[in-house]
CSV table of C-alpha atoms in Angstrom, one decimal:
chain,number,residue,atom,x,y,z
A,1,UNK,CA,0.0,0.0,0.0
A,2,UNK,CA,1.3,3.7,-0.4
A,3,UNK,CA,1.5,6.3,2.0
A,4,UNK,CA,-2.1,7.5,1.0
A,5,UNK,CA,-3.8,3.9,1.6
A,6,UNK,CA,-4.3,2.8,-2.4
A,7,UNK,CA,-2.9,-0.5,-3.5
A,8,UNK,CA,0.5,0.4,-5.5
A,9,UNK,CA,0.4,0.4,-9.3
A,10,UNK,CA,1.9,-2.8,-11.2
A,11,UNK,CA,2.0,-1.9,-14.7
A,12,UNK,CA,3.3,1.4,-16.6
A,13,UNK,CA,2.1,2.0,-20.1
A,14,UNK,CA,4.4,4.4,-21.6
A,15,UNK,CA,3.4,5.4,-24.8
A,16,UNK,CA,6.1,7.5,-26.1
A,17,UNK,CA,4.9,8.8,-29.4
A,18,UNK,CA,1.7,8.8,-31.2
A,19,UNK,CA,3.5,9.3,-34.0
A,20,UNK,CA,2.6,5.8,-36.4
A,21,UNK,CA,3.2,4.8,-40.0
A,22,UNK,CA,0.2,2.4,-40.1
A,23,UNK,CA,-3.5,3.6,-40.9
A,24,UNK,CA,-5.4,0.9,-38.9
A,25,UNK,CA,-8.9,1.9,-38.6
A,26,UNK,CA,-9.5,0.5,-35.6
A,27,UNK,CA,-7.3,2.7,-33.2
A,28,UNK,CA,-7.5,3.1,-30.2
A,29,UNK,CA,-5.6,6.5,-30.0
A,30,UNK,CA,-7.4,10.2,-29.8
A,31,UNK,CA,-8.7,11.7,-32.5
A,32,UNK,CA,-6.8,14.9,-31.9
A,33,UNK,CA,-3.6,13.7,-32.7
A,34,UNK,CA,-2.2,17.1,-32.8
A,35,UNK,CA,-2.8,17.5,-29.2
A,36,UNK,CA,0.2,15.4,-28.0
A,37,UNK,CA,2.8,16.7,-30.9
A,38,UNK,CA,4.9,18.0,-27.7
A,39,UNK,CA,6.5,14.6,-26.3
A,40,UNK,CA,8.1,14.1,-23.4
A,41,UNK,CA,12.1,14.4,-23.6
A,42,UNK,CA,14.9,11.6,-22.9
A,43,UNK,CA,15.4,13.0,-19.7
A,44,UNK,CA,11.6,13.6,-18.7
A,45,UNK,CA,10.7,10.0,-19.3
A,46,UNK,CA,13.8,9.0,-17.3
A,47,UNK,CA,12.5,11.0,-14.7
A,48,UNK,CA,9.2,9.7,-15.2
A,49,UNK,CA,10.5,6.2,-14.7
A,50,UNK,CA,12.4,6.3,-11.6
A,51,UNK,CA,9.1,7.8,-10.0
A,52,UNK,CA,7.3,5.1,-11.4
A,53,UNK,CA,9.7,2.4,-9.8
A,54,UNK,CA,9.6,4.5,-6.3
A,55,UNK,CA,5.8,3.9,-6.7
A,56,UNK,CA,5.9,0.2,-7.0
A,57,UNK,CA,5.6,-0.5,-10.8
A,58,UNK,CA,7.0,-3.7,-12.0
A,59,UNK,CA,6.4,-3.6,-15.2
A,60,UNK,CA,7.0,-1.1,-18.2
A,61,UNK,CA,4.9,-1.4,-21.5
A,62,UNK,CA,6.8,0.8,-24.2
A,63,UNK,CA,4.3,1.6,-26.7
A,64,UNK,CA,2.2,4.2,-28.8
A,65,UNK,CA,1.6,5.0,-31.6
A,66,UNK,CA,5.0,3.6,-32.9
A,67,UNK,CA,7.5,4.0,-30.5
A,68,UNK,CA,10.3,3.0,-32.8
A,69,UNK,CA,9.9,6.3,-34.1
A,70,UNK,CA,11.5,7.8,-30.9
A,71,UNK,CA,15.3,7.8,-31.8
A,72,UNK,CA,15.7,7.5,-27.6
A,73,UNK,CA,14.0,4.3,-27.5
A,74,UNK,CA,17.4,2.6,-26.7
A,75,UNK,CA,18.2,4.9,-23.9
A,76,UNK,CA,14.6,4.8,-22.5
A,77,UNK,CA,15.0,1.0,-22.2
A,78,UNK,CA,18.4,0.9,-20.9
A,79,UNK,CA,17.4,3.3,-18.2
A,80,UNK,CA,13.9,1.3,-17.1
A,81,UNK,CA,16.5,-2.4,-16.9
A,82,UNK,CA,18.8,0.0,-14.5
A,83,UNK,CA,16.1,0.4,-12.2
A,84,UNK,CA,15.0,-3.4,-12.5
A,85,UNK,CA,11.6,-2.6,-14.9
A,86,UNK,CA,10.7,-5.5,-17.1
A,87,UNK,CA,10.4,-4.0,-20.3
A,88,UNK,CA,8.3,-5.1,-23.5
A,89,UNK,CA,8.2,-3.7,-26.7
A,90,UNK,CA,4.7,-3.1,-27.9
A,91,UNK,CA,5.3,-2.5,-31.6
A,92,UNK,CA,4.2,-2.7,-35.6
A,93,UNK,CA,7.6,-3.8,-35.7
A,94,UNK,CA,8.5,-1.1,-38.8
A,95,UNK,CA,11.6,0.3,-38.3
A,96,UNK,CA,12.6,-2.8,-36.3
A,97,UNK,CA,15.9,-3.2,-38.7
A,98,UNK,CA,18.8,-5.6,-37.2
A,99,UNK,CA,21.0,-2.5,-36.0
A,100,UNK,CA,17.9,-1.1,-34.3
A,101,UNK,CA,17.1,-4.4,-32.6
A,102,UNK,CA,20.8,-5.3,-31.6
A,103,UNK,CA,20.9,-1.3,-29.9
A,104,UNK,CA,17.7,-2.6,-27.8
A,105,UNK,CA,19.2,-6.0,-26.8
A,106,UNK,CA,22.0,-4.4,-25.6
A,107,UNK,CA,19.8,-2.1,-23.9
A,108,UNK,CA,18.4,-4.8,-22.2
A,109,UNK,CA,14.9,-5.1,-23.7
A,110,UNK,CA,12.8,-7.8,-22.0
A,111,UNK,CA,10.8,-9.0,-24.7
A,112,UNK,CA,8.6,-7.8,-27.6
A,113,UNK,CA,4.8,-7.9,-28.8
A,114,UNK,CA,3.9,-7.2,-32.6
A,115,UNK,CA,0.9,-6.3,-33.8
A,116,UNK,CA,-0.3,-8.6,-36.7
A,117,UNK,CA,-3.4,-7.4,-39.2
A,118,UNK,CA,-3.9,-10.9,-41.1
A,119,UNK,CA,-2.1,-14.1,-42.0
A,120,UNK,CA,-1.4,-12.8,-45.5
A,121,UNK,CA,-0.1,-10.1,-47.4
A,122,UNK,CA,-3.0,-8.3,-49.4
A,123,UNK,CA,-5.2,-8.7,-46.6
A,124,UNK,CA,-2.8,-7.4,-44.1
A,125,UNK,CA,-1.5,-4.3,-46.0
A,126,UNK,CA,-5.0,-3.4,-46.6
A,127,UNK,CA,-5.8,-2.7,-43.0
A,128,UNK,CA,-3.0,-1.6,-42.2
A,129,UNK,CA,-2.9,1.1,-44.6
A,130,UNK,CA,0.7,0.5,-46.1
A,131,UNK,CA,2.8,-2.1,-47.2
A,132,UNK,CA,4.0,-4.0,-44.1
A,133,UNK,CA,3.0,-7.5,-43.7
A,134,UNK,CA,6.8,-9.0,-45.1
A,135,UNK,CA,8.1,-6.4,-43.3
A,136,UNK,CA,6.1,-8.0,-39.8
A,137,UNK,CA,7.3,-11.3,-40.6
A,138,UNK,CA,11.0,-10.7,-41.1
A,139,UNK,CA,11.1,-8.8,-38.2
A,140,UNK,CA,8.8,-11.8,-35.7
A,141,UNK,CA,11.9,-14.4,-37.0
A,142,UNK,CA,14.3,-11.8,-36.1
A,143,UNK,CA,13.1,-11.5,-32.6
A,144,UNK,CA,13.2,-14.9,-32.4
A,145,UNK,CA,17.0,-15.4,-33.4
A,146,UNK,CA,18.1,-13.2,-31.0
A,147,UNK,CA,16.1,-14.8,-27.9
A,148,UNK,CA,13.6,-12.6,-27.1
A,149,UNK,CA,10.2,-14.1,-26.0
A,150,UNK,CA,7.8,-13.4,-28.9
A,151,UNK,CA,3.9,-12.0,-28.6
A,152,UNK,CA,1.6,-11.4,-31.9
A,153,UNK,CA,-1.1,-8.8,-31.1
A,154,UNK,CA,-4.1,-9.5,-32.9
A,155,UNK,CA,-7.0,-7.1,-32.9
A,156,UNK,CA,-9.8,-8.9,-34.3
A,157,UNK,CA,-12.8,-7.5,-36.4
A,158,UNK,CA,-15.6,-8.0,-39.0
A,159,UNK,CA,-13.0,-7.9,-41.3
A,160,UNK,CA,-10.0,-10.3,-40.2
A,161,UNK,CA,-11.7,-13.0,-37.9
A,162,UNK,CA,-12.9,-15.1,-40.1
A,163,UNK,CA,-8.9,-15.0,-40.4
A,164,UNK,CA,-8.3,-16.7,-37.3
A,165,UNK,CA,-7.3,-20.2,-38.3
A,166,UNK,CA,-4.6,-19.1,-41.0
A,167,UNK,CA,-3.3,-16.2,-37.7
A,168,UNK,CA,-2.9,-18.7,-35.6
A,169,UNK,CA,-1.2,-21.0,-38.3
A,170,UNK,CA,1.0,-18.3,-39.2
A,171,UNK,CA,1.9,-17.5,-35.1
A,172,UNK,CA,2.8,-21.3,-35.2
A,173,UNK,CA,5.4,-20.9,-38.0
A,174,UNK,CA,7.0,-17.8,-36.5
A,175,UNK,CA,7.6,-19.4,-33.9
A,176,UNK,CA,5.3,-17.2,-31.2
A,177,UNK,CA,5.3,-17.7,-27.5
A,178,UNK,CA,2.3,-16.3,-27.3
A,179,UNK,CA,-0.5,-14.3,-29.5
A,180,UNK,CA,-3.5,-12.3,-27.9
A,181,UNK,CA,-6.4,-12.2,-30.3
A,182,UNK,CA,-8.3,-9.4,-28.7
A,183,UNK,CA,-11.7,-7.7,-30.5
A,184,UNK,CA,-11.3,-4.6,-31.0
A,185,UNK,CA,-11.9,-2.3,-28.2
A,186,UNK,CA,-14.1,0.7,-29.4
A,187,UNK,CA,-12.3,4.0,-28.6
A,188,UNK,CA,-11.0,6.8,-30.7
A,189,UNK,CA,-10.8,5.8,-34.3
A,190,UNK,CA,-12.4,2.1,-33.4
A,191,UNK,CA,-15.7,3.9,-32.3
A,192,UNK,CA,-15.7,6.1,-35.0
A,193,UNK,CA,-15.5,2.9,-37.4
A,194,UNK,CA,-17.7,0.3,-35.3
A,195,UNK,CA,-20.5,-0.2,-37.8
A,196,UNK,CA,-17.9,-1.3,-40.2
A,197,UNK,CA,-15.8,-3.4,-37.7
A,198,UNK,CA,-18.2,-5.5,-34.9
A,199,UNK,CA,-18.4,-8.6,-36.1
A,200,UNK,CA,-21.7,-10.6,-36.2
A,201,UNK,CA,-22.7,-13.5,-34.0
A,202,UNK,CA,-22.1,-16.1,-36.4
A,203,UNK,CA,-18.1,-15.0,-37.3
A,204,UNK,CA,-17.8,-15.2,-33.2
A,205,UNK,CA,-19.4,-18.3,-33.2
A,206,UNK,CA,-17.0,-19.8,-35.9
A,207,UNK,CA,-13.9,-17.8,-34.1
A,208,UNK,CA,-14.6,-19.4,-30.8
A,209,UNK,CA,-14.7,-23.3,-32.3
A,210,UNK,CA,-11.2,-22.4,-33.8
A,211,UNK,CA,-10.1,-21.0,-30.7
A,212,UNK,CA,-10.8,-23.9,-28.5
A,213,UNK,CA,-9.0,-26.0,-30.8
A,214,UNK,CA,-6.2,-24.0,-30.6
A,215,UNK,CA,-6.0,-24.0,-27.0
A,216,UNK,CA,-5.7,-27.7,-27.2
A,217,UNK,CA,-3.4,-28.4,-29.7
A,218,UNK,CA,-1.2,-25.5,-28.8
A,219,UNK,CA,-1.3,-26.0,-24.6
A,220,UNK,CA,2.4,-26.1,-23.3
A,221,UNK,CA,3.9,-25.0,-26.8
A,222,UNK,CA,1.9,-21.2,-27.3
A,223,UNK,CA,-0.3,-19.6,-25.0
A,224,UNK,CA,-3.5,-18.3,-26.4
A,225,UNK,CA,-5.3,-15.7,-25.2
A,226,UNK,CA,-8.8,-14.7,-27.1
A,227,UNK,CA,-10.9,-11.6,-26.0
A,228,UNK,CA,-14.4,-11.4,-26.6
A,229,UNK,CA,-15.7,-7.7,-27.7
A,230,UNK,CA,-17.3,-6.3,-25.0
A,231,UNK,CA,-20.9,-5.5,-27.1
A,232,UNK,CA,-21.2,-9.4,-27.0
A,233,UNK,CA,-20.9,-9.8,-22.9
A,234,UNK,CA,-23.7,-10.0,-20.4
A,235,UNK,CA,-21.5,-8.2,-18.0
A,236,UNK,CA,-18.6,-5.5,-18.5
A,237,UNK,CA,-14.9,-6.2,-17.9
A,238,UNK,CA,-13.0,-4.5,-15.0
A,239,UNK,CA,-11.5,-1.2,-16.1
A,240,UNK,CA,-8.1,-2.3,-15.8
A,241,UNK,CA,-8.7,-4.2,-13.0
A,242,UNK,CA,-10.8,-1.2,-11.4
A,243,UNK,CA,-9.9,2.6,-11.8
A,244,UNK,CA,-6.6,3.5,-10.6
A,245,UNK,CA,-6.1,0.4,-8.6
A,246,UNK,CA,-2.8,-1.6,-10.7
A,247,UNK,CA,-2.3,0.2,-13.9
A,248,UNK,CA,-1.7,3.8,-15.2
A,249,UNK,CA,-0.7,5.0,-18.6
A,250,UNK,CA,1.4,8.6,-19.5
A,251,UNK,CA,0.6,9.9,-22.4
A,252,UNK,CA,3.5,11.2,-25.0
A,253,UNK,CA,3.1,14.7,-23.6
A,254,UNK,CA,3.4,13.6,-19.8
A,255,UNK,CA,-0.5,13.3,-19.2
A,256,UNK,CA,-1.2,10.6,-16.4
A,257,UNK,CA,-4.1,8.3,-17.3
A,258,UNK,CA,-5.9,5.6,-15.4
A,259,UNK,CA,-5.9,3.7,-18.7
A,260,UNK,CA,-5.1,4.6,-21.9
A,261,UNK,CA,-8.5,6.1,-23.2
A,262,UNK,CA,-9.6,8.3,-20.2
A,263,UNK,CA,-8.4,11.6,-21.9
A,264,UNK,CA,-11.9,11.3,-24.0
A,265,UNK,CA,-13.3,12.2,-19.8
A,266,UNK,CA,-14.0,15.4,-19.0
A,267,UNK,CA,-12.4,15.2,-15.8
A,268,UNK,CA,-9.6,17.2,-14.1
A,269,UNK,CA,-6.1,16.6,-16.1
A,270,UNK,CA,-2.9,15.1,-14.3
A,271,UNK,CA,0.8,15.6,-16.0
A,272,UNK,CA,4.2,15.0,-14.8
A,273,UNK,CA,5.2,18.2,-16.1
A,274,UNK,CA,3.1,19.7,-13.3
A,275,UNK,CA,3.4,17.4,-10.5
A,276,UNK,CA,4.9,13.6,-9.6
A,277,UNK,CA,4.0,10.5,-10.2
A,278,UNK,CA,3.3,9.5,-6.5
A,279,UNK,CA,1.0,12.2,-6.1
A,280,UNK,CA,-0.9,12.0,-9.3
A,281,UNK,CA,-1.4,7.9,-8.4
A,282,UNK,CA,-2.5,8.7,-4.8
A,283,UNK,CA,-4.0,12.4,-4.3
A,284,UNK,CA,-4.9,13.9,-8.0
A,285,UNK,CA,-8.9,14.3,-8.6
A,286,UNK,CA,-8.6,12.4,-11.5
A,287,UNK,CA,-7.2,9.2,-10.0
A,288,UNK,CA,-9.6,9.6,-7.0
A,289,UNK,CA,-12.8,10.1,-9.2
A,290,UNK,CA,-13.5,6.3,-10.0
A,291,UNK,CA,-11.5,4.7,-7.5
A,292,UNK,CA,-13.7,1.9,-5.1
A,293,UNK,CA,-16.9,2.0,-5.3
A,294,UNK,CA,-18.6,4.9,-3.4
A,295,UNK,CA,-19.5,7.0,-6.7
A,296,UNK,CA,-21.5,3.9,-8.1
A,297,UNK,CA,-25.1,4.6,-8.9
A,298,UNK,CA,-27.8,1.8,-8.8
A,299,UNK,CA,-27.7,-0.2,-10.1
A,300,UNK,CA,-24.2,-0.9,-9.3
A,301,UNK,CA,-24.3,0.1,-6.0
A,302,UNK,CA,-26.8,-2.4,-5.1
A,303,UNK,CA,-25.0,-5.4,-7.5
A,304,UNK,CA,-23.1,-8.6,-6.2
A,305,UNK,CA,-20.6,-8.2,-9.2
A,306,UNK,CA,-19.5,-4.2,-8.0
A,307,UNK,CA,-16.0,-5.4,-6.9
A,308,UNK,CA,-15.8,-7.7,-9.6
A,309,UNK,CA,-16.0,-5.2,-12.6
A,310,UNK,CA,-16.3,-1.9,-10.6
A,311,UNK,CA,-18.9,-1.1,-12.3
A,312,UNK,CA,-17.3,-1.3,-16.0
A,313,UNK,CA,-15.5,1.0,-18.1
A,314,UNK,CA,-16.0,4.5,-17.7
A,315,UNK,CA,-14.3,5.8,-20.9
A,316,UNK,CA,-17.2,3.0,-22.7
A,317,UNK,CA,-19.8,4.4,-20.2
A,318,UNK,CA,-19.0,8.3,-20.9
A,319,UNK,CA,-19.2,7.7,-24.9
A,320,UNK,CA,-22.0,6.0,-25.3
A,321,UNK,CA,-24.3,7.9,-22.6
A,322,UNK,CA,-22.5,10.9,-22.1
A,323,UNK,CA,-21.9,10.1,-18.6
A,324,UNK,CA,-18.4,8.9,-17.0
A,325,UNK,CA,-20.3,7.7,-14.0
A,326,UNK,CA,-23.0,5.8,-15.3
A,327,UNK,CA,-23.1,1.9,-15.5
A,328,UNK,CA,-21.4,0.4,-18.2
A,329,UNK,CA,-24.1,0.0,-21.0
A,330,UNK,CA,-22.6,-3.5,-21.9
A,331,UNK,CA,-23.5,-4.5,-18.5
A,332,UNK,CA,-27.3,-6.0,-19.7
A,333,UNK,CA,-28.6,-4.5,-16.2
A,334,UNK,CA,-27.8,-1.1,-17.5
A,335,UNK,CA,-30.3,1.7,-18.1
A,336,UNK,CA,-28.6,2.3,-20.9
A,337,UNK,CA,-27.8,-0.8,-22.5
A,338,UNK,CA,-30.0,-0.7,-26.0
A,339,UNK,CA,-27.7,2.2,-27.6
A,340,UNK,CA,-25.1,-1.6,-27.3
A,341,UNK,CA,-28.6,-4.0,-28.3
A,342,UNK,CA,-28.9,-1.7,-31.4
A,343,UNK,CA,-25.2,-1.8,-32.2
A,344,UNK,CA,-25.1,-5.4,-31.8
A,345,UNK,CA,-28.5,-5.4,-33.7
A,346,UNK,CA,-27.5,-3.6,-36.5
A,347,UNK,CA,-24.1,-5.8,-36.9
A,348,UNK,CA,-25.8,-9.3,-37.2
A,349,UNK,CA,-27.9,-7.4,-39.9
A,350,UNK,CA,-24.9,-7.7,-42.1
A,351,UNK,CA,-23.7,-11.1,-43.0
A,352,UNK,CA,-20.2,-10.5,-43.8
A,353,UNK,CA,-17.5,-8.0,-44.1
A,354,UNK,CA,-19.7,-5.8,-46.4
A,355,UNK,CA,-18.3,-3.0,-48.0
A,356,UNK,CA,-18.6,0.0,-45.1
A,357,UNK,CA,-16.4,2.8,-45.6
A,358,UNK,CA,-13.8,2.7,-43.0
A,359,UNK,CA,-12.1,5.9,-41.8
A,360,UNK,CA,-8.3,5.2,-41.1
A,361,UNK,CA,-6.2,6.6,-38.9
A,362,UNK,CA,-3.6,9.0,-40.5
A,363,UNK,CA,0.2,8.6,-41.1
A,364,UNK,CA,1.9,10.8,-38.3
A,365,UNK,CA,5.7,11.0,-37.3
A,366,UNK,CA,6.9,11.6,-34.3
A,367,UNK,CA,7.4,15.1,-33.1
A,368,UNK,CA,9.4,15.5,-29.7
A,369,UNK,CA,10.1,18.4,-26.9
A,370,UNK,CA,13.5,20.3,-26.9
């Protein structure tokens, strides 16, 4: 516990950059790029990591965006292993070239997680908005022959899982330790996309079967992980584990987050240029606003499941009702919960991929503080 009586944080994400050569439509990043052009320096993230170690963090996520863009990204990791951080590499792996990923081993880089659109090239490419899927698997086998544990990141949608057999296949032949086949969360450019991305019952139901499979023929060899989207469950998932209880994310300009969508909240703002890490994590408004359950309405307040998923996500809650402290509106006991029926509704309506319009995220390079 800290000095202020809140569990201590686990997990850092650091997402250095939003800066990003792919165009995948199903981002989770802000809309307003342009707001975080003013990163964090080398030595403000070094800073920013030996709070986060004071605090009790374990484990650093290195992510973005892109964060192969950031020319520091050997430094950054090399100061995280000084102060005993785990590090992994969350990654489209472009720009991961042999002289870049030798400068991270010797950095001490713990291990690294690439994000895979399809199991084939046109495919692949396509949703991802450039050229890249040779690229992703050159770079997967060289992760591999220089020992690093190896995780493909799969975000799953209307369009890809009916791609799940040939992914998995392909995370077989790369060698993968592990692959997370996660639906798509919707936030930032995923929301703005969902009616072109939520699959429909009948591609879950197909995913699932090849899923289970997997699990057995893979157990002890690759671990599986597989994510149902959220419009699909009878009860919402844990925001993080509950809201500011074992995770925070800093944002490229030094915002603190209790995960990495809440700067969509209209709620008080917390950066390490203005104060530390300890005191964002146990005394800031915005970390307090959430935390436990005291602000829950009914009919959260009232449930049996309140300190199981604390009520659900509030970034979900806030979009789709307006409302950061409502109940989560996947949660089918929520007030709110036919704006996700009609969603859901309107997605089994469709019998494939169809041919919706997708908005992608745009091509930005990283652009740091001096």
């Amino acid at each position: 516990m800290t000095d202020a009586g809140v569990d201590r944080p686990f997990g850092l994400l650091a997402e250095l950059t939003y800066g990003c050569p792919l165009q995948c439509s199903y981002c989770s990043n802000p809309l307003d790029l342009a707001a975080y052009a003013d990163e964090l320096t080398t030595t403000e993230w070094q800073r920013v990591l030996a709070e986060a170690r004071e605090l009790g963090v374990l484990q650093l996520h290195l992510s973005g965006g892109e964060p192969l863009l950031r020319r520091d990204l050997p430094e950054i990791v090399h100061s995280a292993c000084e102060l005993g951080l785990y590090t992994n590499l969350i990654t489209s792996a472009l720009g991961l070239s042999s002289r870049r990923a030798e400068q991270l081993r010797a950095a001490g880089l713990d291990h690294v997680q690439i994000s895979v659109q399809a199991d084939e090239a046109a495919l692949s490419d396509r949703l991802a908005g450039t050229p890249s899927f040779q690229r992703k698997v050159v770079a997967c086998r060289l992760v591999k022959e220089l020992g690093w544990p190896l995780t493909l990141n799969v975000v799953l949608h209307r369009h890809n899982i009916d791609r799940i057999a040939g992914v998995l296949a392909l995370a077989e032949e790369l060698g993968a330790d592990r692959i997370e086949l996660a639906n798509t969360q919707y936030y930032g450019w995923g929301l703005l996309n969902r009616d072109g991305l939520l699959p429909n019952r009948a591609q879950l139901e197909r995913a699932e079967v090849v899923v289970r499979a997997a699990h057995r023929r893979l157990e002890g060899r690759m671990e599986v992980v597989y994510v149902l989207p959220d419009h699909y469950s009878r009860y919402p998932k844990p925001c993080m584990g509950g809201w500011g209880r074992r995770q925070l994310t800093v944002a490229p300009n030094g915002d603190v987050l209790p995960c990495p969508t809440a700067q969509t909240l209209p709620l008080p703002r917390a950066s390490v240029r203005a104060h530390s890490l300890g005191w964002i994590w146990e005394r800031s408004p915005l970390f307090r606003s959430f935390r436990g359950t005291a602000w829950m309405p009914d009919p959260c307040r009232s449930c049996d499941r309140r300190e199981l998923d604390f009520g659900g996500c509030r970034c979900q809650a806030f979009q789709l009702t307006g409302d950061a402290a409502r109940t989560d509106p996947v949660c089918h006991l929520s007030p709110d919960h036919g704006v996700v029926a009609d969603a859901v509704r309107a997605a089994n309506e469709v019998p494939g991929p169809g041919d919706a319009v997708l908005t992608p995220r745009p091509q930005t390079v990283a652009r740091r503080s001096r």
